[in-house]
Short mmCIF file of C-alpha atoms in Angstrom, two decimals:
data_model
loop_
_atom_site.label_atom_id
_atom_site.label_comp_id
_atom_site.label_asym_id
_atom_site.label_seq_id
_atom_site.Cartn_x
_atom_site.Cartn_y
_atom_site.Cartn_z
CA MET A 1 11.75 -12.74 29.61
CA ALA A 2 12.99 -14.93 26.95
CA THR A 3 15.77 -13.68 24.44
CA PHE A 4 15.67 -14.23 20.71
CA GLU A 5 18.14 -14.74 18.09
CA ASN A 6 15.79 -14.33 14.90
CA LEU A 7 13.41 -11.80 16.31
CA LEU A 8 13.50 -8.25 17.95
CA TYR A 9 10.99 -7.65 20.72
CA ALA A 10 10.28 -4.00 21.61
CA LEU A 11 7.62 -2.81 23.95
CA ASP A 12 6.59 0.73 24.21
CA SER A 13 5.55 0.83 27.94
CA ALA A 14 3.81 4.37 27.39
CA THR A 15 1.58 2.99 24.62
CA GLY A 16 1.33 -0.86 25.40
CA ILE A 17 2.37 -1.42 21.92
CA LEU A 18 4.92 -4.46 21.29
CA THR A 19 6.50 -4.54 17.95
CA ILE A 20 7.81 -8.04 17.07
CA THR A 21 10.48 -7.74 14.13
CA LEU A 22 11.31 -10.87 12.38
CA ASN A 23 14.94 -10.20 11.88
CA ARG A 24 16.93 -12.61 9.69
CA PRO A 25 17.52 -9.72 6.80
CA ALA A 26 20.42 -11.94 5.05
CA LYS A 27 17.66 -14.56 4.51
CA LEU A 28 14.77 -12.07 3.57
CA ASN A 29 13.38 -13.08 7.09
CA ALA A 30 12.50 -16.71 5.73
CA LEU A 31 10.99 -18.74 8.25
CA ASN A 32 12.89 -21.52 9.61
CA ALA A 33 12.01 -23.96 12.65
CA ALA A 34 13.96 -22.04 15.19
CA THR A 35 12.17 -18.62 14.07
CA ILE A 36 8.50 -20.43 14.15
CA GLU A 37 9.40 -21.54 17.57
CA GLU A 38 10.50 -18.05 18.50
CA ILE A 39 7.27 -16.76 17.00
CA ARG A 40 5.31 -19.01 19.40
CA GLU A 41 7.58 -18.15 22.41
CA ALA A 42 7.19 -14.28 21.79
CA THR A 43 3.41 -14.29 21.26
CA GLN A 44 2.85 -16.40 24.38
CA GLN A 45 5.44 -14.03 26.19
CA ALA A 46 3.33 -11.03 25.16
CA LEU A 47 -0.24 -12.74 26.17
CA ASP A 48 1.38 -13.23 29.64
CA ASP A 49 2.64 -9.65 30.12
CA PRO A 50 -0.08 -7.34 31.13
CA GLU A 51 1.80 -4.29 29.96
CA VAL A 52 1.36 -5.64 26.47
CA ARG A 53 -1.93 -4.35 25.09
CA GLY A 54 -1.47 -4.94 21.24
CA ILE A 55 1.07 -6.21 18.89
CA ILE A 56 2.62 -5.05 15.84
CA LEU A 57 4.25 -7.70 13.54
CA THR A 58 6.97 -6.73 10.75
CA GLY A 59 10.17 -7.52 8.99
CA SER A 60 13.53 -6.01 9.46
CA GLY A 61 14.75 -4.13 5.87
CA GLU A 62 12.70 -2.71 3.30
CA LYS A 63 12.50 -5.68 0.89
CA ALA A 64 10.59 -8.51 2.91
CA PHE A 65 8.25 -8.92 5.68
CA VAL A 66 8.84 -12.67 5.43
CA ALA A 67 9.77 -13.94 1.83
CA GLY A 68 8.76 -17.48 2.66
CA ALA A 69 10.16 -20.53 4.23
CA ASP A 70 13.70 -21.69 4.56
CA ILE A 71 13.96 -23.94 1.55
CA SER A 72 17.24 -25.66 2.55
CA GLU A 73 15.40 -26.70 5.69
CA LEU A 74 12.33 -27.73 3.76
CA ALA A 75 14.34 -29.91 1.42
CA ALA A 76 15.67 -32.36 4.23
CA LEU A 77 12.05 -33.04 5.56
CA ASN A 78 9.67 -36.41 4.98
CA ASP A 79 6.15 -36.94 4.90
CA ILE A 80 6.31 -37.59 8.69
CA SER A 81 8.45 -34.47 9.55
CA GLY A 82 6.84 -32.52 7.05
CA ARG A 83 3.32 -33.02 8.73
CA ARG A 84 4.94 -32.34 12.11
CA ALA A 85 6.47 -28.86 11.04
CA ALA A 86 3.10 -28.06 9.50
CA GLU A 87 1.71 -28.60 12.85
CA ARG A 88 3.93 -26.85 14.69
CA GLY A 89 3.84 -24.00 12.24
CA GLN A 90 -0.20 -23.86 12.46
CA GLU A 91 0.15 -24.05 16.46
CA ALA A 92 2.44 -20.89 16.58
CA PHE A 93 0.24 -18.90 14.07
CA CYS A 94 -3.11 -19.88 15.62
CA MET A 95 -1.85 -18.46 18.84
CA LEU A 96 -1.72 -14.94 16.94
CA GLU A 97 -5.15 -15.59 15.35
CA GLU A 98 -6.70 -16.28 18.58
CA SER A 99 -4.97 -13.76 20.77
CA THR A 100 -7.38 -11.43 22.63
CA LYS A 101 -4.92 -8.85 22.14
CA PRO A 102 -5.09 -7.12 18.67
CA VAL A 103 -2.41 -7.92 16.17
CA ILE A 104 -1.45 -6.07 13.26
CA ALA A 105 0.67 -7.17 10.38
CA ALA A 106 3.05 -4.49 8.99
CA VAL A 107 3.95 -5.87 5.76
CA ASN A 108 6.94 -4.24 4.55
CA GLY A 109 7.74 -6.06 1.22
CA PHE A 110 7.32 -9.74 0.11
CA ALA A 111 4.90 -11.78 2.07
CA LEU A 112 5.20 -15.23 0.35
CA GLY A 113 4.53 -18.58 1.37
CA GLY A 114 4.81 -18.92 4.94
CA GLY A 115 5.15 -15.16 4.96
CA CYS A 116 1.77 -14.52 3.52
CA GLU A 117 0.24 -17.11 5.81
CA LEU A 118 2.06 -15.46 8.93
CA ALA A 119 0.33 -12.12 8.03
CA MET A 120 -3.09 -13.68 7.49
CA ALA A 121 -2.84 -14.96 10.68
CA CYS A 122 -2.77 -11.67 12.22
CA HIS A 123 -6.06 -9.73 12.89
CA MET A 124 -5.34 -6.95 10.25
CA ARG A 125 -2.87 -6.32 7.58
CA VAL A 126 -1.44 -3.09 6.59
CA ALA A 127 0.82 -3.17 3.46
CA SER A 128 3.62 -0.84 2.07
CA GLU A 129 2.97 -0.06 -1.61
CA ASN A 130 6.08 -2.18 -2.41
CA ALA A 131 4.61 -5.36 -0.58
CA ARG A 132 4.03 -8.58 -2.54
CA PHE A 133 1.83 -11.51 -1.39
CA GLY A 134 1.68 -14.86 -2.80
CA GLN A 135 1.51 -18.78 -2.13
CA PRO A 136 3.97 -20.16 -4.43
CA GLU A 137 4.40 -23.87 -2.98
CA VAL A 138 3.02 -25.44 -5.88
CA ASN A 139 6.35 -24.39 -7.75
CA LEU A 140 8.33 -26.72 -5.24
CA GLY A 141 5.75 -29.34 -5.33
CA LEU A 142 4.41 -28.53 -2.14
CA ILE A 143 1.13 -26.85 -0.79
CA PRO A 144 0.77 -24.18 2.19
CA GLY A 145 1.24 -25.91 5.23
CA TYR A 146 0.88 -23.26 8.12
CA GLY A 147 -2.92 -22.45 7.33
CA GLY A 148 -2.64 -20.65 3.92
CA THR A 149 -5.30 -22.92 2.20
CA GLN A 150 -7.75 -22.07 4.76
CA ARG A 151 -7.12 -18.29 5.78
CA LEU A 152 -6.53 -17.49 2.14
CA THR A 153 -10.12 -18.58 1.38
CA GLN A 154 -11.60 -17.03 4.18
CA LEU A 155 -10.21 -13.52 3.22
CA VAL A 156 -10.60 -13.66 -0.56
CA GLY A 157 -13.18 -16.31 -1.32
CA LYS A 158 -12.93 -19.71 -2.94
CA GLY A 159 -12.48 -18.64 -6.69
CA LYS A 160 -9.73 -16.36 -6.08
CA ALA A 161 -8.06 -18.57 -3.49
CA LEU A 162 -7.80 -21.39 -5.73
CA GLU A 163 -6.38 -19.43 -8.52
CA LEU A 164 -3.49 -17.95 -6.32
CA LEU A 165 -2.88 -21.15 -4.76
CA LEU A 166 -2.92 -23.11 -7.86
CA THR A 167 -0.95 -20.72 -10.12
CA GLY A 168 1.50 -19.51 -7.48
CA ASP A 169 0.98 -15.94 -8.78
CA GLN A 170 2.20 -13.06 -6.80
CA ILE A 171 -0.06 -9.94 -6.35
CA LYS A 172 0.95 -6.45 -5.64
CA ALA A 173 -0.24 -4.54 -2.62
CA ASP A 174 -3.10 -2.52 -4.49
CA GLU A 175 -4.49 -5.76 -5.96
CA ALA A 176 -4.45 -7.35 -2.18
CA HIS A 177 -6.35 -4.40 -0.99
CA ARG A 178 -8.59 -4.86 -3.64
CA LEU A 179 -9.38 -8.31 -3.01
CA GLY A 180 -9.59 -7.74 0.64
CA LEU A 181 -6.27 -9.72 1.76
CA VAL A 182 -5.07 -6.49 3.24
CA ASN A 183 -7.03 -3.64 5.08
CA HIS A 184 -4.66 -0.41 3.74
CA VAL A 185 -1.77 0.44 1.60
CA VAL A 186 0.45 3.07 2.56
CA PRO A 187 4.03 4.31 1.54
CA LEU A 188 6.88 2.28 3.04
CA ALA A 189 7.94 5.11 5.17
CA GLU A 190 4.69 5.59 6.92
CA LEU A 191 3.97 1.85 7.45
CA LEU A 192 4.78 1.74 10.99
CA PRO A 193 3.39 5.18 12.21
CA PHE A 194 0.04 4.18 10.45
CA CYS A 195 0.11 1.09 12.06
CA GLU A 196 0.75 2.71 15.67
CA GLN A 197 -2.06 5.12 14.87
CA LEU A 198 -4.36 2.32 14.06
CA MET A 199 -3.44 0.11 16.93
CA THR A 200 -3.66 3.34 19.27
CA LYS A 201 -7.24 3.88 18.27
CA ILE A 202 -8.14 0.17 18.95
CA LEU A 203 -6.49 0.51 22.47
CA SER A 204 -8.72 3.53 23.37
CA LYS A 205 -11.65 0.96 23.41
CA ALA A 206 -12.75 -1.28 26.26
CA PRO A 207 -10.08 -4.01 26.36
CA LEU A 208 -12.29 -6.91 27.47
CA ALA A 209 -14.81 -6.16 24.53
CA VAL A 210 -12.07 -5.87 22.12
CA GLY A 211 -11.10 -9.48 23.06
CA LEU A 212 -14.45 -10.59 23.17
CA VAL A 213 -15.28 -9.33 19.59
CA ILE A 214 -11.92 -11.11 18.43
CA ASP A 215 -13.42 -14.30 19.82
CA CYS A 216 -16.70 -13.76 18.40
CA VAL A 217 -15.36 -13.29 14.82
CA ASN A 218 -12.86 -16.45 14.94
CA ALA A 219 -15.71 -18.20 16.34
CA PHE A 220 -17.72 -17.55 12.75
CA TYR A 221 -14.78 -19.79 10.86
CA ASP A 222 -14.67 -22.51 13.65
CA LYS A 223 -16.62 -25.47 12.60
CA GLU A 224 -16.64 -26.79 16.03
CA MET A 225 -18.30 -23.44 17.74
CA ASN A 226 -21.49 -21.80 16.91
CA GLY A 227 -20.59 -18.21 16.17
CA TYR A 228 -24.14 -16.84 17.34
CA GLN A 229 -24.07 -18.54 20.46
CA THR A 230 -20.26 -17.36 21.29
CA GLU A 231 -21.63 -13.83 20.44
CA ALA A 232 -24.60 -14.05 22.51
CA ASN A 233 -22.35 -15.45 25.59
CA SER A 234 -19.78 -12.86 25.05
CA PHE A 235 -22.50 -10.04 24.87
CA GLY A 236 -23.74 -11.12 28.15
CA HIS A 237 -20.43 -11.43 29.70
CA SER A 238 -19.70 -7.95 29.00
CA PHE A 239 -22.59 -6.60 30.85
CA ALA A 240 -20.73 -7.89 34.13
CA SER A 241 -17.39 -5.90 33.37
CA GLU A 242 -16.56 -2.52 34.91
CA ASP A 243 -15.63 -1.40 31.53
CA PHE A 244 -19.42 -1.79 30.64
CA ARG A 245 -20.37 0.47 33.61
CA GLU A 246 -17.79 2.83 32.97
CA GLY A 247 -18.63 3.21 29.30
CA THR A 248 -22.24 3.49 29.73
CA THR A 249 -21.67 6.14 32.52
CA ALA A 250 -19.18 8.16 30.86
CA PHE A 251 -21.53 8.12 27.75
CA LEU A 252 -24.44 9.42 30.11
CA GLU A 253 -22.13 12.06 31.76
CA LYS A 254 -20.80 13.13 28.43
CA ARG A 255 -17.14 12.44 29.27
CA PRO A 256 -14.26 10.45 27.82
CA ALA A 257 -14.39 6.88 29.24
CA VAL A 258 -11.24 5.57 31.24
CA PHE A 259 -11.39 1.70 30.72
CA LYS A 260 -9.39 -0.62 33.12
CA GLY A 261 -10.07 -3.99 31.15
CA GLN A 262 -11.81 -5.25 34.11
#
């Protein structure tokens, strides 16, 4: 297993829930190139580990999930290195989005710039009451580079996405919930327990079916894929699984299903 300098990687072997914590509290967990690379490595490690069944992503401390990018590092980039930095960030975040293991962002404070982009790459977002969201890159003469212009539009619609992207305004957790940017808002002390409860409910379902649902929903937003055909293919694939046979048998026998992810 890889070791990380900027992340905490904690797997609960009893539940299969992996908690990845961004751990740069002195920098409010700001993203630099090294941290983005560790996110990519940690995600790959989780995908390769059969003991990991679901991922919760959060930030250390009570102030920030990720307060943004490391501005001192950004200031040294040019057009070529900036494009490459965006590509590397997009690659890392797409790994989370395309994971067939469910990923929940537990947003425990500021989620600005790259932090908002990271949260949006997760399958669901649960925010603490003190959370703040925004894409303030225009204040620096920049635009989002890690998928923010695309995922924010998908989540809140074109008009509101453009307003947030062009003004750089921050919004509170309750407004983010109203817009559909987050799924739930809870007190900070309840954030991780709530996410664990939600993840436990998801993990009680058939693992192959969960992964296929994620694939199909992602296909809706992929211009190179036909979402309906992906759904039909995946629907057919699920019939060949042992989980399908177990699920239908358990239903007919009026007992809880015991899924094995096969």
